[in-house]
Each structure stands twice: as C-alpha cells, then as structure tokens.
Coordinates of C-alpha atoms and ligand atoms in Angstrom, one line a residue:
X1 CA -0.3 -13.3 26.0
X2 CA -3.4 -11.8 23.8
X3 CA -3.7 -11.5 20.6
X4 CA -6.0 -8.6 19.0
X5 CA -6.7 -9.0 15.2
X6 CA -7.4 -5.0 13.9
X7 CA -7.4 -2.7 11.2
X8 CA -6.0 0.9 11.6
X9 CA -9.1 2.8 13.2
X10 CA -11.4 1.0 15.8
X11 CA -8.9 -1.7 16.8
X12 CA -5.8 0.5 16.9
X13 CA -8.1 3.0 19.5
X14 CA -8.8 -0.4 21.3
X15 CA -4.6 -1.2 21.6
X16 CA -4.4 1.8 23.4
X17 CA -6.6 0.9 25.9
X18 CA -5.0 -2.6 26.4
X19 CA -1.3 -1.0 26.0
X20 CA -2.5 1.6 29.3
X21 CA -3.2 -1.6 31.2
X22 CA -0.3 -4.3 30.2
X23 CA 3.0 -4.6 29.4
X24 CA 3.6 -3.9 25.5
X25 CA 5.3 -7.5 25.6
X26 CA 2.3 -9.5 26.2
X27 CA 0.1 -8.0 22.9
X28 CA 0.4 -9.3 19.8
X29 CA -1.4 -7.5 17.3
X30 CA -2.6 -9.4 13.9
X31 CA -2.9 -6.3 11.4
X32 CA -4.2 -6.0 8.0
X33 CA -2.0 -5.5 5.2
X34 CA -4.6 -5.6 1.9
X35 CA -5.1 -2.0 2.2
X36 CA -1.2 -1.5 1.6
X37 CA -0.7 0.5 -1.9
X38 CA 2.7 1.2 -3.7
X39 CA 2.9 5.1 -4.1
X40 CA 5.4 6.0 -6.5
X41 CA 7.4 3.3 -5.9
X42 CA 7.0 3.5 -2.0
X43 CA 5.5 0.9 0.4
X44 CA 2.8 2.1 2.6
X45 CA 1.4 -0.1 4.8
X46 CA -1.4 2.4 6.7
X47 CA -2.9 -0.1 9.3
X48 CA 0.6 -1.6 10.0
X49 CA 2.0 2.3 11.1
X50 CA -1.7 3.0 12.8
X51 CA -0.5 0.4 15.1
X52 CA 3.3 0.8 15.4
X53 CA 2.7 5.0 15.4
X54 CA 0.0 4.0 18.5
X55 CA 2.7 1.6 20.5
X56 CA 5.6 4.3 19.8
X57 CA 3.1 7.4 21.1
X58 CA 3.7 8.9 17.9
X59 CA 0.3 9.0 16.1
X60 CA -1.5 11.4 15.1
X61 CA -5.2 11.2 16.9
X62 CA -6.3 14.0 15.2
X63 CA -6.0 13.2 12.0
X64 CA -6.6 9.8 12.5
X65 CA -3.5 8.4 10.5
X66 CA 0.5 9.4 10.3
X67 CA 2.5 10.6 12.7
X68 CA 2.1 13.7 14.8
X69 CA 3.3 17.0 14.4
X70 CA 4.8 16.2 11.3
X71 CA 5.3 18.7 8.2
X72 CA 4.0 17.7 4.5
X73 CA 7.1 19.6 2.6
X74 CA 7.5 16.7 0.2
X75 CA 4.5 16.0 0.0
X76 CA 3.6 20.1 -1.3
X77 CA 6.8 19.8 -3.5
X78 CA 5.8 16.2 -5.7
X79 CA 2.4 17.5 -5.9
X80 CA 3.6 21.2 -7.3
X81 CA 6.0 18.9 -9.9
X82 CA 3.1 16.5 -10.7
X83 CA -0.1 17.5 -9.2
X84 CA -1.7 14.1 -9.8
X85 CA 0.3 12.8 -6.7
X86 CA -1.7 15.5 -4.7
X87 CA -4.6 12.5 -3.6
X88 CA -2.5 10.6 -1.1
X89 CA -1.1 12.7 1.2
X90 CA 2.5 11.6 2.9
X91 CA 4.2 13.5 5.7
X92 CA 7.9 13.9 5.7
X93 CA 8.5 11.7 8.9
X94 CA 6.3 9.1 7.9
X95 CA 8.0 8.9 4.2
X96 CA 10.9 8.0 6.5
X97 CA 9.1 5.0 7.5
X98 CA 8.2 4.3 3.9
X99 CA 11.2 4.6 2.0
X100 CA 13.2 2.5 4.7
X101 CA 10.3 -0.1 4.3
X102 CA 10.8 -0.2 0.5
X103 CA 14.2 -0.1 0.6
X104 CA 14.4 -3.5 2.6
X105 CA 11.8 -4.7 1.0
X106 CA 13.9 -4.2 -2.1
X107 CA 16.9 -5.9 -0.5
X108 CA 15.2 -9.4 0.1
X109 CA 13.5 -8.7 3.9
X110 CA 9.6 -9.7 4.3
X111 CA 7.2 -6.9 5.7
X112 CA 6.9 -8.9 8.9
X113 CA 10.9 -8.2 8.8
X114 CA 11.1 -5.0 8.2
X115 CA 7.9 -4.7 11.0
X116 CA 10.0 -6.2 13.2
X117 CA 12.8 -3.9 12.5
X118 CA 10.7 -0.4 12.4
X119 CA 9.5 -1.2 16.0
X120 CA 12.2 -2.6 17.8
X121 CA 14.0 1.1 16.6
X122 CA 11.3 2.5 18.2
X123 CA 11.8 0.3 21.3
X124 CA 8.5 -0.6 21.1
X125 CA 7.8 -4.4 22.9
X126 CA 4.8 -5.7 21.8
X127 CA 4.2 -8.2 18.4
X128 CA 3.1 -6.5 15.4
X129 CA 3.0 -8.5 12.8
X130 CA 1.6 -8.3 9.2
X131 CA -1.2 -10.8 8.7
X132 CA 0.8 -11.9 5.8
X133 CA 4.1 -11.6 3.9
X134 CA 2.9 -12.1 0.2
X135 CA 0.8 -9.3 -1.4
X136 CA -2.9 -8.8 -0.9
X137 CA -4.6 -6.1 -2.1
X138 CA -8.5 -4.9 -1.5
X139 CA -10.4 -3.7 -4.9
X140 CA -13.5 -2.1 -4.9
X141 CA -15.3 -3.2 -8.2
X142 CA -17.8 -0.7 -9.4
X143 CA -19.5 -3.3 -11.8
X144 CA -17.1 -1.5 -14.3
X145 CA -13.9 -0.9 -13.6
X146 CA -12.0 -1.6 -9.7
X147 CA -10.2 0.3 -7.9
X148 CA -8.0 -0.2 -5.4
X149 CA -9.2 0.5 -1.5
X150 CA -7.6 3.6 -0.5
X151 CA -8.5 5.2 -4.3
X152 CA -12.0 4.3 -3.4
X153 CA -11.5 5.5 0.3
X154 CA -9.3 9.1 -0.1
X155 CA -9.4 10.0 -3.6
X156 CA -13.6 9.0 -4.1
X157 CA -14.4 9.3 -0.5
X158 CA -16.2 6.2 -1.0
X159 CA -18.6 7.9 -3.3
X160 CA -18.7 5.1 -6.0
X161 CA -20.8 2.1 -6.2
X162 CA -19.9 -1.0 -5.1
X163 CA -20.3 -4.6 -6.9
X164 CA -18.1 -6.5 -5.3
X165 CA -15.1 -6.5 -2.7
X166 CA -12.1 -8.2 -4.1
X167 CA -9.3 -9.1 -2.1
X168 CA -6.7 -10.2 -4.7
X169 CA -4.3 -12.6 -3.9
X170 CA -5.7 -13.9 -1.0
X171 CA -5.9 -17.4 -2.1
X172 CA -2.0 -18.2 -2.5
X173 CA -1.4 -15.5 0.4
X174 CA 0.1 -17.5 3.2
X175 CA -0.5 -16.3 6.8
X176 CA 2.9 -14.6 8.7
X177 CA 4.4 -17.8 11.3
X178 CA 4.3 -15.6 13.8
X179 CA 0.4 -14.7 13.8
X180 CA 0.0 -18.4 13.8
X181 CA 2.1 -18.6 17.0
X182 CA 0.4 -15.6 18.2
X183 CA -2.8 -17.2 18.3
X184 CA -2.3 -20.4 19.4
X185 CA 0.1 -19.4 22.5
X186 CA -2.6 -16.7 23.7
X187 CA -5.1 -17.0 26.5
X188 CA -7.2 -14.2 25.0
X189 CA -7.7 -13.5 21.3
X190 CA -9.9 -10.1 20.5
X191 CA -11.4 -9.5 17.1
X192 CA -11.0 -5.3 17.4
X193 CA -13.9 -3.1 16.4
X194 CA -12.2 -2.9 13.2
X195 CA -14.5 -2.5 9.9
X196 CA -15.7 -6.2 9.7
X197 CA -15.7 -6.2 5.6
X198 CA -12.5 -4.5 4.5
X199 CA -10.1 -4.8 8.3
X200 CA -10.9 -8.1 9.6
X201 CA -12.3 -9.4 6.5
X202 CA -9.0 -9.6 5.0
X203 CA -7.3 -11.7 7.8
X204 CA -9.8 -14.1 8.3
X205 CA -9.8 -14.9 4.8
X206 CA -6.1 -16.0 5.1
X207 CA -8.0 -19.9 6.2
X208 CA -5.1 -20.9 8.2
X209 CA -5.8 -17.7 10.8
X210 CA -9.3 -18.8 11.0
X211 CA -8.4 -22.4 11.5
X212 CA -5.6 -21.6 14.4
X213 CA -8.2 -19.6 15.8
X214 CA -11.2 -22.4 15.5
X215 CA -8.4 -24.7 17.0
X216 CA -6.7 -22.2 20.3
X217 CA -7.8 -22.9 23.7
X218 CA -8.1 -19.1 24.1
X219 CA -11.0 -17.2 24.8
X220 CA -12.2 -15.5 21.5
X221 CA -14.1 -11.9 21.8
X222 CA -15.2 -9.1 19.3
X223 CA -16.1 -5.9 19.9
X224 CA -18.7 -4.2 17.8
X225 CA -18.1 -1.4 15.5
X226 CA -21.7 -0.1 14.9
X227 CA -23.4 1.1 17.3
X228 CA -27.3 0.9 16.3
X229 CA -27.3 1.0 12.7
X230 CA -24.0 2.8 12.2
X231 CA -20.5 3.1 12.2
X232 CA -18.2 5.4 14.4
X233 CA -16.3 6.3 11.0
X234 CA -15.3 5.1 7.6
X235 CA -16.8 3.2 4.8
X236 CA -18.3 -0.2 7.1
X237 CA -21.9 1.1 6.6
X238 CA -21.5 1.2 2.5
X239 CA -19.8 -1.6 2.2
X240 CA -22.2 -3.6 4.4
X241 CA -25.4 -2.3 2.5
X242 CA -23.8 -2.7 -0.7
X243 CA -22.9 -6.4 0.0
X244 CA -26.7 -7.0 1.1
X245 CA -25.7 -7.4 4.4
X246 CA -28.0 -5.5 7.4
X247 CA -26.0 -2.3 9.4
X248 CA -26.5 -3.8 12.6
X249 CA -23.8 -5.5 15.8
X250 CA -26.4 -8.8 14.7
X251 CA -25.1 -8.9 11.2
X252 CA -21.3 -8.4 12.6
X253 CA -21.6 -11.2 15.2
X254 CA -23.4 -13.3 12.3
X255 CA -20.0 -12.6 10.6
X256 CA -18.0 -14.0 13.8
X257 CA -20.1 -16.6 15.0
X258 CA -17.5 -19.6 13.5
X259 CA -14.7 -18.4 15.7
X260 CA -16.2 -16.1 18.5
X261 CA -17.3 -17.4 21.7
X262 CA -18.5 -13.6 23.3
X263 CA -19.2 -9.9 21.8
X264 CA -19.3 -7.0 23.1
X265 CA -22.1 -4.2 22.1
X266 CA -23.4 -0.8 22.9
X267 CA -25.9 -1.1 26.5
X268 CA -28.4 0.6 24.2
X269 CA -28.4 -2.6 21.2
X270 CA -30.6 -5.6 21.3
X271 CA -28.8 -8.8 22.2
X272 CA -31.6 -11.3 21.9
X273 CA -30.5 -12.1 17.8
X274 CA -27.1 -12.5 19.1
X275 CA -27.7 -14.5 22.0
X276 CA -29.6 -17.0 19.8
X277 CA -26.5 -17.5 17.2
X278 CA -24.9 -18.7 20.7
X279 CA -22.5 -16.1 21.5
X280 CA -22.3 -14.6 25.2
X281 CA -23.0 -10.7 25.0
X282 CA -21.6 -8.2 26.7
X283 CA -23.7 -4.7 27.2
X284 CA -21.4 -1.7 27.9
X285 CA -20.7 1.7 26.4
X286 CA -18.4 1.2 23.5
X287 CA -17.5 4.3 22.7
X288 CA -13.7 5.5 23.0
X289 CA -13.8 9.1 22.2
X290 CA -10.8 9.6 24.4
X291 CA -8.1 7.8 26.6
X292 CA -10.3 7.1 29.2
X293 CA -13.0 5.4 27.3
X294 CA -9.9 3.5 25.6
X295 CA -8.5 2.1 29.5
X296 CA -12.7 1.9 30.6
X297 CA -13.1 -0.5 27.5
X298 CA -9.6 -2.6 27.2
X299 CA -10.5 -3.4 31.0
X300 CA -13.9 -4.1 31.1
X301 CA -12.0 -7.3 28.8
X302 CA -9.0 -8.3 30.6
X303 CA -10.9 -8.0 33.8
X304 CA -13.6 -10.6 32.5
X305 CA -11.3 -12.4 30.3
X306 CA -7.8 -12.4 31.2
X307 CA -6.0 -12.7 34.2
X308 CA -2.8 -11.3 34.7
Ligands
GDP1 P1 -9.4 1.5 9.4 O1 -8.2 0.6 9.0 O2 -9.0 2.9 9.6 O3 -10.6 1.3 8.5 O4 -9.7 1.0 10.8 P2 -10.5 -0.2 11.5 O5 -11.0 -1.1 10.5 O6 -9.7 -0.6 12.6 O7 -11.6 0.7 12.1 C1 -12.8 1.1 11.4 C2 -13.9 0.8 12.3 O8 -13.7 1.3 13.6 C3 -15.2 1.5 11.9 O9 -16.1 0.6 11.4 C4 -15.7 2.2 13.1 O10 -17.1 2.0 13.4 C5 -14.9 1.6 14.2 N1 -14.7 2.5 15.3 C6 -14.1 3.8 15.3 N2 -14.1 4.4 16.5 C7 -14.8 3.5 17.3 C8 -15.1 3.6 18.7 O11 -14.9 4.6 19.4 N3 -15.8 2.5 19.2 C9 -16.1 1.4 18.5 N4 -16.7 0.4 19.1 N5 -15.8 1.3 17.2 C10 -15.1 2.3 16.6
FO1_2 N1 -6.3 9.0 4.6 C1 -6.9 10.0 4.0 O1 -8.1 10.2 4.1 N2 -6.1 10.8 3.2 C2 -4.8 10.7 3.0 O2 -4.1 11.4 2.3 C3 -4.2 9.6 3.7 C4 -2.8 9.3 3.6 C5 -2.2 8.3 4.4 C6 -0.9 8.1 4.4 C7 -0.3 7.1 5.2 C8 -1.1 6.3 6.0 O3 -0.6 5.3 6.7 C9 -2.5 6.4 6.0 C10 -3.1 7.4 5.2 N3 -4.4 7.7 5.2 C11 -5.0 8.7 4.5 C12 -5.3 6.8 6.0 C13 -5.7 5.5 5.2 O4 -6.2 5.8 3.9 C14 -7.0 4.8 5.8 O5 -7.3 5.3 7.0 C15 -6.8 3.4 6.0 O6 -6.1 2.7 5.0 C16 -8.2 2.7 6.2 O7 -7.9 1.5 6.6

C-alpha cells in the first residue's frame, strides 16, 4: 500500500502515473478538501472529483477540471436567470456528482461517506478519502476583506493581493480515520507536486496527519512543483512571494523537511541547499505533459521506493 497526499492538479497528474503501474487497490490518496465551496446550496469538492474523475477515466485533461465531454446546459440556463452565478462554471454531469453529494450530505452521511459511495459506483478500487470530514475552508485575505479560494482563484484569477492565507476551521478539524490508517499501514507515502501553500498546506495542518506521518515506518517522498523559479500552473508562485517565502524546489523541501526523508527535482535545479537540510535528492525530468511522462515519473518512484 502507498499513500499520496495531493491537491487536484500536480498530484492528480502524478495518480495517473502510479494508477498505469499498480493495482487501483493499493493507492490511497489523501485529498484536500479546504478548497470545497457551497454553490447555491451545492457541495463541490474540486480536488476530491480531480481525483475520483482521474481513477474513473472520466476527467477532463483539457480543461484541467470536471468531467469530459460533458455539456454546460444548466450551467447557461442559471446564469441567463441570474447572471451572477455565471463565475463558477458547473457541467451537467458533474452537478450530478454535486447534488448527489449534497443530498447525502444533507441526510446525515460524512464526505468521506459519500466519497466512498461516488467511487465505488464508479467501480473505482483505490482509497480516496477526504483529508477531513468537518469543514475547512481556504480564505485569501487581502489586508481588507477575504475571500474565499476559488473566488480568489476563478472569479479574480488570482489578481488580488494577498495578506494572509487563512484556513478556517482547521484547528477543531479532525483528520478522516481512514487517512490515519492510510498512512500508517503504507510502505511508501508521497507528498504530490501539489501547490505546497494552498494543496498540501491544508492537510498537513490537520497535526494528527503530520504526526502519523513523523510516526510511519514508510518511506516519505515529495515531488517538486516548481521547476527553477516557477510553477507548471496555478497561483503557488503568488502565494509563495506573497507569504515572503523564495519560488524555488529549496524553499518547498524547507517546507517538508519535518516529515520527508527524499525529494524529487528537475535534473536542471541545484540540490546542494537541499542536500544540506538532510533530505536525499533525486534529479530527473519532472515534467508530465502527457501519459508517458505520467508512467516515466510514477516509476522512476516505485522502482526506487517500493517493491511490489
Ligand atoms: P490544484 O488543486 O489544481 O491547485 O492542484 P495541485 O495543488 O495538485 O497542483 C498544483 C501544482 O501542480 C502547481 O503548483 C504546479 O506547479 C504543479 N504541477 C502541475 N503540472 C505539473 C507537472 O507536470 N509536473 C510537476 N512536477 N508539477 C506540476
Ligand atoms: N476552475 C476554473 O478556472 N473555472 C471554473 O469555472 C471552475 C469550475 C469548477 C467546477 C468544479 C470543479 O471540481 C472544479 C472547477 N474548477 C474551475 C477548478 C477549481 O477551481 C480549481 O482548479 C481547484 O479548486 C484548485 O485547486
């Protein structure tokens, strides 16, 4: 068993590579859950469905979120009623997914529940599972006013300033069981190259996750997410300048270097900073532009770190 702890983007594309290679049953996948928002009245859980859309092969690699081929009917109806809505875009066979969420959700069942319940009707075998059950959500404070992650992300394409990263709840959040079991019954755990602030960030917050990991026999790896002094995609850059904190695979494994015994880096970055925090590097390419790179990369990891 190995468990990979991973936000929607760079850790999802990472799944793939490790899904092409083992059987579904022996990956657990840790997924944030603060940049979940309630749309009217529905429960969307975006890294959650990254994952479960990836282990279905039903996501949609194009866009980079949702499912597939899928139509946006509702979505161009709500927004003609009430154009407001028109920001977060919801496809008519992932509102499926959504309004079944909500409505267990509504009926007493916890989102590692209803998780549980979404995959297994899409016969998919491996462990997804919420980093928690209770509510966390990540706000983006301007100094001013905050706003909620995905506002900050899709509506203001990340064009505010940036104070402060809240995540709001965190403290009485308690971790899911079963990502405590995960982690402690695994021979490999990987951090994904998910964005270190507002992905990871998150689930290593939740103390108890950090603890089981500190505490598992595994072997603990990360992969980086910047490559030089940026990102493949998404808001990691700005929120790491913002916070003070350097753009750089250094300032990531500085991040990890309580709970990560190894990271993996682009063959073109220095390793000498990293080395001396006392981590083991690994130099390869870490791209994974396409399904190859995914399968070239997962393996490069299970062949040094997990036998099988
Ligand atoms: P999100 O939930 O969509 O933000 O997804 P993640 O947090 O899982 O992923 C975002 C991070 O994935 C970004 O910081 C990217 O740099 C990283 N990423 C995206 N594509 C790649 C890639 O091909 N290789 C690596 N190493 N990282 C990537
Ligand atoms: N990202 C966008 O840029 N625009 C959208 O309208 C949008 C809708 C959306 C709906 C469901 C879902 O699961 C994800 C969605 N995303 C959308 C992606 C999401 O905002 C982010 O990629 C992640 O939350 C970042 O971690």
């Amino acid at each position: 068993m190995l468990t990979l702890l991973s936000g929607g983007t760079g850790g999802r594309k990472l799944f793939e590579g490790l899904m092409s290679i083992l059987p579904q049953k022996e990956i657990s996948v840790i997924c944030n859950t603060a940049d979940d928002i309630e749309i009217y009245g529905l429960h969307i859980s975006p890294d959650v469905d990254s994952i479960l859309y990836a282990a279905a092969g039903i996501f949609d690699e194009e866009r980079g979120w949702g499912i597939k081929d899928d139509t946006f009917n509702f979505h161009n109806m709500i927004t003609r009623i009430v154009p407001t809505y028109s920001w977060f875009n919801l496809g008519d066979k992932d509102l499926a997914i959504h309004v079944i969420r909500t409505d267990l959700l509504r009926n007493g069942m916890k989102l590692s529940q209803v998780t549980n319940f979404l995959a297994n009707k899409f016969n998919v075998d491996c462990n997804i599972i919420p980093m928690t059950d209770d509510k966390v959500t990540t706000f983006i404070f301007d100094g001013i006013n905050k706003k909620h992650f995905q506002e900050f992300w899709v509506l203001f394409r990340g064009d505010m300033p940036i104070k402060q990263v809240i995540f709001e709840g965190i403290e009485k959040a308690q971790p899911c069981e079963k990502a405590i079991d995960a982690i402690l019954s695994s021979k490999l755990i990987i951090i994904g190259p998910s964005n270190p602030i507002t992905s990871i960030g998150p689930i290593l917050s939740l103390n108890k996750i950090k603890i089981a990991i500190q505490d598992s026999k595994a072997k603990k790896v990360a992969l980086s997410p910047i490559k030089g002094n940026n990102p493949y995609s998404g808001p990691a850059a700005k929120l790491m300048q913002s916070l003070g904190l350097e753009v750089s695979p250094l300032q990531v494994a500085k991040l990890y270097q309580d709970i990560i015994d190894y990271f993996v880096i682009d063959e073109n970055d220095d390793d000498s900073g990293i080395k001396q925090l006392g981590i083991d590097v690994i130099k390869t390419n870490i791209d994974m532009q396409n399904m190859n790179d995914k399968k070239r990369l997962a393996k490069i990891i299970l062949d040094k770190f997990y036998s099988f």
